[in-house]
């Protein structure tokens, strides 16, 4: 059947001589893999740039329930991004988040419109932030939990599932701010504390969602440092 849906690109890999397989989180179908034919061909009328991480697209999909790999018939930009792919810090955070988000979405192969709306609005906000972007990945991973069924709504629950010691009173307050305040809110913390908090969040998801440590973690740390 033919399905029209919005979608958020997470990654892609080359397929054959001219095509790609894109991993996309769609509003109507959930998370899935899609073939995009001839996008790498010299004769292609559209750029592979449409499939950069976090790009938001309007899609026409060919969907067969008996097939794991679906096809994209048509696509166009849904909401252009102006800064995420041009700014080194933002692009590195994006690379890291799309890797972790893809791992968390493995079980989301059915529609989850609330999660989709959260992700779309978060990306739009991130693209527009001019300052205070260094905490975005922490806030995103804390805020996305409830949409995936992981109740990271209490700091003590977060630490009780990891090998980390309970945070100091000061860092407890910082984590609470990261959870509750909007993106871009000024939350001051030392570089070492930011790295430690990210380790705690990742350990939580490793324990509950059984995801592996992201390969892009060291790249993220190198750029933020």
mmCIF file of N, CA and C in Angstrom, residues 103-104 107-108 141-153 204-205 207-211:
data_model
loop_
_atom_site.group_PDB
_atom_site.id
_atom_site.type_symbol
_atom_site.label_atom_id
_atom_site.label_comp_id
_atom_site.label_asym_id
_atom_site.label_seq_id
_atom_site.Cartn_x
_atom_site.Cartn_y
_atom_site.Cartn_z
ATOM 1 N N UNK A 103 19.128 3.185 18.353
ATOM 2 C CA UNK A 103 19.162 2.003 19.210
ATOM 3 C C UNK A 103 17.899 1.915 20.065
ATOM 4 N N UNK A 104 17.458 3.053 20.596
ATOM 5 C CA UNK A 104 16.272 3.071 21.446
ATOM 6 C C UNK A 104 15.000 2.809 20.657
ATOM 7 N N UNK A 107 12.534 -1.059 19.027
ATOM 8 C CA UNK A 107 11.247 -1.686 19.357
ATOM 9 C C UNK A 107 10.053 -0.823 18.941
ATOM 10 N N UNK A 108 10.322 0.360 18.352
ATOM 11 C CA UNK A 108 9.249 1.279 17.977
ATOM 12 C C UNK A 108 8.897 1.134 16.494
ATOM 13 N N UNK A 141 17.985 13.059 25.936
ATOM 14 C CA UNK A 141 17.950 11.671 26.401
ATOM 15 C C UNK A 141 17.158 11.519 27.701
ATOM 16 N N UNK A 142 17.136 12.552 28.527
ATOM 17 C CA UNK A 142 16.318 12.501 29.741
ATOM 18 C C UNK A 142 14.840 12.690 29.417
ATOM 19 N N UNK A 143 14.541 13.632 28.538
ATOM 20 C CA UNK A 143 13.146 13.963 28.227
ATOM 21 C C UNK A 143 12.470 12.906 27.362
ATOM 22 N N UNK A 144 13.242 12.172 26.541
ATOM 23 C CA UNK A 144 12.639 11.195 25.631
ATOM 24 C C UNK A 144 12.207 9.921 26.356
ATOM 25 N N UNK A 145 12.791 9.664 27.525
ATOM 26 C CA UNK A 145 12.531 8.415 28.243
ATOM 27 C C UNK A 145 11.062 8.059 28.416
ATOM 28 N N UNK A 146 10.237 8.962 28.960
ATOM 29 C CA UNK A 146 8.828 8.619 29.176
ATOM 30 C C UNK A 146 8.075 8.255 27.894
ATOM 31 N N UNK A 147 8.465 8.819 26.762
ATOM 32 C CA UNK A 147 7.798 8.491 25.494
ATOM 33 C C UNK A 147 8.128 7.074 25.031
ATOM 34 N N UNK A 148 9.221 6.516 25.558
ATOM 35 C CA UNK A 148 9.651 5.169 25.201
ATOM 36 C C UNK A 148 9.285 4.146 26.271
ATOM 37 N N UNK A 149 8.643 4.607 27.324
ATOM 38 C CA UNK A 149 8.253 3.696 28.393
ATOM 39 C C UNK A 149 9.278 3.571 29.501
ATOM 40 N N UNK A 150 10.295 4.443 29.507
ATOM 41 C CA UNK A 150 11.306 4.436 30.562
ATOM 42 C C UNK A 150 11.097 5.669 31.423
ATOM 43 N N UNK A 151 10.684 5.455 32.644
ATOM 44 C CA UNK A 151 10.249 6.567 33.496
ATOM 45 C C UNK A 151 11.427 7.257 34.161
ATOM 46 N N UNK A 152 12.162 8.024 33.369
ATOM 47 C CA UNK A 152 13.243 8.812 33.961
ATOM 48 C C UNK A 152 12.629 10.121 34.442
ATOM 49 N N UNK A 153 11.762 10.019 35.405
ATOM 50 C CA UNK A 153 11.110 11.217 35.916
ATOM 51 C C UNK A 153 11.527 11.503 37.359
ATOM 52 N N UNK A 204 21.921 3.831 32.284
ATOM 53 C CA UNK A 204 20.494 3.571 32.540
ATOM 54 C C UNK A 204 19.856 2.889 31.332
ATOM 55 N N UNK A 205 20.114 3.431 30.159
ATOM 56 C CA UNK A 205 19.521 2.849 28.950
ATOM 57 C C UNK A 205 20.155 1.508 28.595
ATOM 58 N N UNK A 207 21.052 -0.635 30.743
ATOM 59 C CA UNK A 207 20.424 -1.581 31.679
ATOM 60 C C UNK A 207 18.971 -1.874 31.292
ATOM 61 N N UNK A 208 18.195 -0.840 30.983
ATOM 62 C CA UNK A 208 16.752 -1.017 30.750
ATOM 63 C C UNK A 208 16.392 -1.326 29.297
ATOM 64 N N UNK A 209 17.112 -0.705 28.346
ATOM 65 C CA UNK A 209 16.783 -0.905 26.935
ATOM 66 C C UNK A 209 17.761 -1.850 26.246
ATOM 67 N N UNK A 210 18.787 -2.278 26.988
ATOM 68 C CA UNK A 210 19.774 -3.248 26.481
ATOM 69 C C UNK A 210 20.471 -2.749 25.215
ATOM 70 N N UNK A 211 20.803 -1.461 25.209
ATOM 71 C CA UNK A 211 21.531 -0.912 24.071
ATOM 72 C C UNK A 211 23.032 -0.946 24.365
#
